Short mmCIF file of C-alpha atoms in Angstrom, two decimals:
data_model
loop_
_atom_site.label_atom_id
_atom_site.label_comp_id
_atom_site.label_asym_id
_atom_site.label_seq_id
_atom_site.Cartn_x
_atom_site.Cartn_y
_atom_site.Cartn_z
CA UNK A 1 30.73 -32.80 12.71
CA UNK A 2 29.61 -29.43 13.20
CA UNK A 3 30.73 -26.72 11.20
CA UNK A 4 31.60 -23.79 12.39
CA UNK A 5 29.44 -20.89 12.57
CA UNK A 6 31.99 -18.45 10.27
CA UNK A 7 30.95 -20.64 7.39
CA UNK A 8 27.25 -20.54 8.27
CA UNK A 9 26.85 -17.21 9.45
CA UNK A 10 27.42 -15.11 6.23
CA UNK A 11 25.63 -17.75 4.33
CA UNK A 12 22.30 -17.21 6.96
CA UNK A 13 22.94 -12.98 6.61
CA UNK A 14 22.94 -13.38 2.95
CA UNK A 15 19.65 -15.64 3.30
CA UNK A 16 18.02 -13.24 5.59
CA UNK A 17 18.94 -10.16 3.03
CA UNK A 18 17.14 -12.24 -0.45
CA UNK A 19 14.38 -12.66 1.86
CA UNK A 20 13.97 -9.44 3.13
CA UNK A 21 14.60 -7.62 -0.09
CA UNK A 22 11.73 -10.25 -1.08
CA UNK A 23 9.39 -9.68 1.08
CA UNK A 24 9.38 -5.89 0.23
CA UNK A 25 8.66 -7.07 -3.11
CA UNK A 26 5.77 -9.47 -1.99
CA UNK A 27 4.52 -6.73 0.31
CA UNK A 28 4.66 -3.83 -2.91
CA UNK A 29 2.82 -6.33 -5.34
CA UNK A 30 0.07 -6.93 -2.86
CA UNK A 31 -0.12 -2.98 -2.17
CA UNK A 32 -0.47 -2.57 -5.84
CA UNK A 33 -2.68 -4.89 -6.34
CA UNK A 34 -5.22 -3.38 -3.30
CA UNK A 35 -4.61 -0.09 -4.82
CA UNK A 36 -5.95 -1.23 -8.18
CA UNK A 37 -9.01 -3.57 -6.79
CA UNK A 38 -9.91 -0.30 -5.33
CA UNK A 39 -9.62 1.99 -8.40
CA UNK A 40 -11.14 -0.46 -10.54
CA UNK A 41 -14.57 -0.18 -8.06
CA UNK A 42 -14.45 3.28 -7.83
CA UNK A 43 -14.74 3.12 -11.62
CA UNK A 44 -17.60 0.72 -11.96
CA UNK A 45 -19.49 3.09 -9.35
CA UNK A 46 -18.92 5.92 -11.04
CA UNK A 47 -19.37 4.75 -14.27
CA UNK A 48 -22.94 5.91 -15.93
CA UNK A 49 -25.59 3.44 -16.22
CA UNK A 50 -26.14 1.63 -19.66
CA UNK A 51 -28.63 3.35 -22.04
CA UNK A 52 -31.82 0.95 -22.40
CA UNK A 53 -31.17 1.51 -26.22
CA UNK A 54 -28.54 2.16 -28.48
CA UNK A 55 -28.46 3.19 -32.12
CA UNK A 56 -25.25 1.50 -33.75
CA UNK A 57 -23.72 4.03 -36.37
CA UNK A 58 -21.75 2.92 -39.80
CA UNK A 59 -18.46 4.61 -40.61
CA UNK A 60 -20.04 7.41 -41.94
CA UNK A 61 -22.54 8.52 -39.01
CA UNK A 62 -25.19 9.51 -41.23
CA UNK A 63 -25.62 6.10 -41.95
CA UNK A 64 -27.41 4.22 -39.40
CA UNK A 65 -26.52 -0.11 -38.94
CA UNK A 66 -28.81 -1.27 -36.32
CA UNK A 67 -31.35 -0.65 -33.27
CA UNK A 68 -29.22 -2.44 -30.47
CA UNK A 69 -31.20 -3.42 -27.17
CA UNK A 70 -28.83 -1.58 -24.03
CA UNK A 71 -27.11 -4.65 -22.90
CA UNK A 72 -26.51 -6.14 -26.23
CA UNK A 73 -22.79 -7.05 -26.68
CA UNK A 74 -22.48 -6.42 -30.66
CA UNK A 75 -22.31 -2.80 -30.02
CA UNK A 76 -19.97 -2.68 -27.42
CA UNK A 77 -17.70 -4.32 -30.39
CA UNK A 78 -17.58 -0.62 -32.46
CA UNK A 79 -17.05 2.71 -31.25
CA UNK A 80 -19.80 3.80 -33.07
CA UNK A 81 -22.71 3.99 -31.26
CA UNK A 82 -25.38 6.76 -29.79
CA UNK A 83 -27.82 6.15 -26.54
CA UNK A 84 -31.45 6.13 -27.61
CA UNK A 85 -34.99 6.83 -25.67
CA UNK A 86 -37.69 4.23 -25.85
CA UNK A 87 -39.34 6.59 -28.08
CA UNK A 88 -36.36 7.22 -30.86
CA UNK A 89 -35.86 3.13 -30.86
CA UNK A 90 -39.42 2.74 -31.54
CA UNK A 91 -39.17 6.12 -34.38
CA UNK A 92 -35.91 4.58 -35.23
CA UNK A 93 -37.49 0.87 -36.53
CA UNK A 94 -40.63 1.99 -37.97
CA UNK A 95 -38.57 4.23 -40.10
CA UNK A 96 -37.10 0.83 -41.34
CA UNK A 97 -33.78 1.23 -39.34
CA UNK A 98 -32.74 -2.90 -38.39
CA UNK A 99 -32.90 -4.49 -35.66
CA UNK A 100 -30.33 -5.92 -33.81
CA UNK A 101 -31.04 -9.65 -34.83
CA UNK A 102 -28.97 -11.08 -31.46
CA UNK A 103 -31.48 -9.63 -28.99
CA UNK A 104 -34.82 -8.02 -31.15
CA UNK A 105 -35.38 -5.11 -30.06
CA UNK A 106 -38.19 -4.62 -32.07
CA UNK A 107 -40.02 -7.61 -30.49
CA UNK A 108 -38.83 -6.25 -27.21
CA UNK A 109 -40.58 -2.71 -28.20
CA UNK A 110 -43.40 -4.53 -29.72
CA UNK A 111 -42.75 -2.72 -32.72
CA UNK A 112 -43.80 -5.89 -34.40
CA UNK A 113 -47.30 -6.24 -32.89
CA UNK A 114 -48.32 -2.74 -33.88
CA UNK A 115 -47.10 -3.79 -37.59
CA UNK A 116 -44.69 -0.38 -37.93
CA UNK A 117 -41.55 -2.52 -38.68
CA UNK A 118 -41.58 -4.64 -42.19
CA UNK A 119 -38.00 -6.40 -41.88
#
């Protein structure tokens, strides 16, 4: 039996509208998505680099926590936290400040060798 194409033909419109209004959707979401891939690389170019050391700062900011090598995660953890040279990491441990005890960055200053740093 075939049915007759006034049944099927509003139910096939109707069809063809969901996936229409669907594919918008799909299309939007994909759009959105590109749009964000390429904000999100923008942002990691433009970002500055990392600072080769970082002093990590306690609540109060006169008090100092830790000598953190650059690419240590425990400071990314806190807010508080101030890029360093070479030469005010190396100031900053002799003057007893600690080291970061993840990723040492007296050893990696050889702050330990020259015998400034007595942790």
């Amino acid at each position: 039996m075939r049915t007759s194409c006034r049944l099927i033909c509003p139910r096939l419109r109707t069809l063809e509208t969901w996936l229409a209004l669907t594919l918008e959707r799909v299309r939007a979401a994909i759009t959105d998505g590109e749009r964000r891939e390429v904000e999100r690389q923008r942002g990691q170019q433009a970002r500055p680099p990392a600072p080769e050391w970082v002093l990590q700062l306690g609540p109060d900011p006169r008090n100092v926590e830790a000598v953190h090598v650059g690419d240590c995660p425990t400071p990314r953890k806190r807010r508080r936290t101030r890029a360093m040279t070479r030469q005010q990491a190396v100031d900053a441990l002799s003057e007893q400040v600690p080291a970061c005890p993840l990723r040492r960055p007296d050893t990696v200053l050889g702050v330990l060798d020259q015998g400034l740093c007595r942790n």
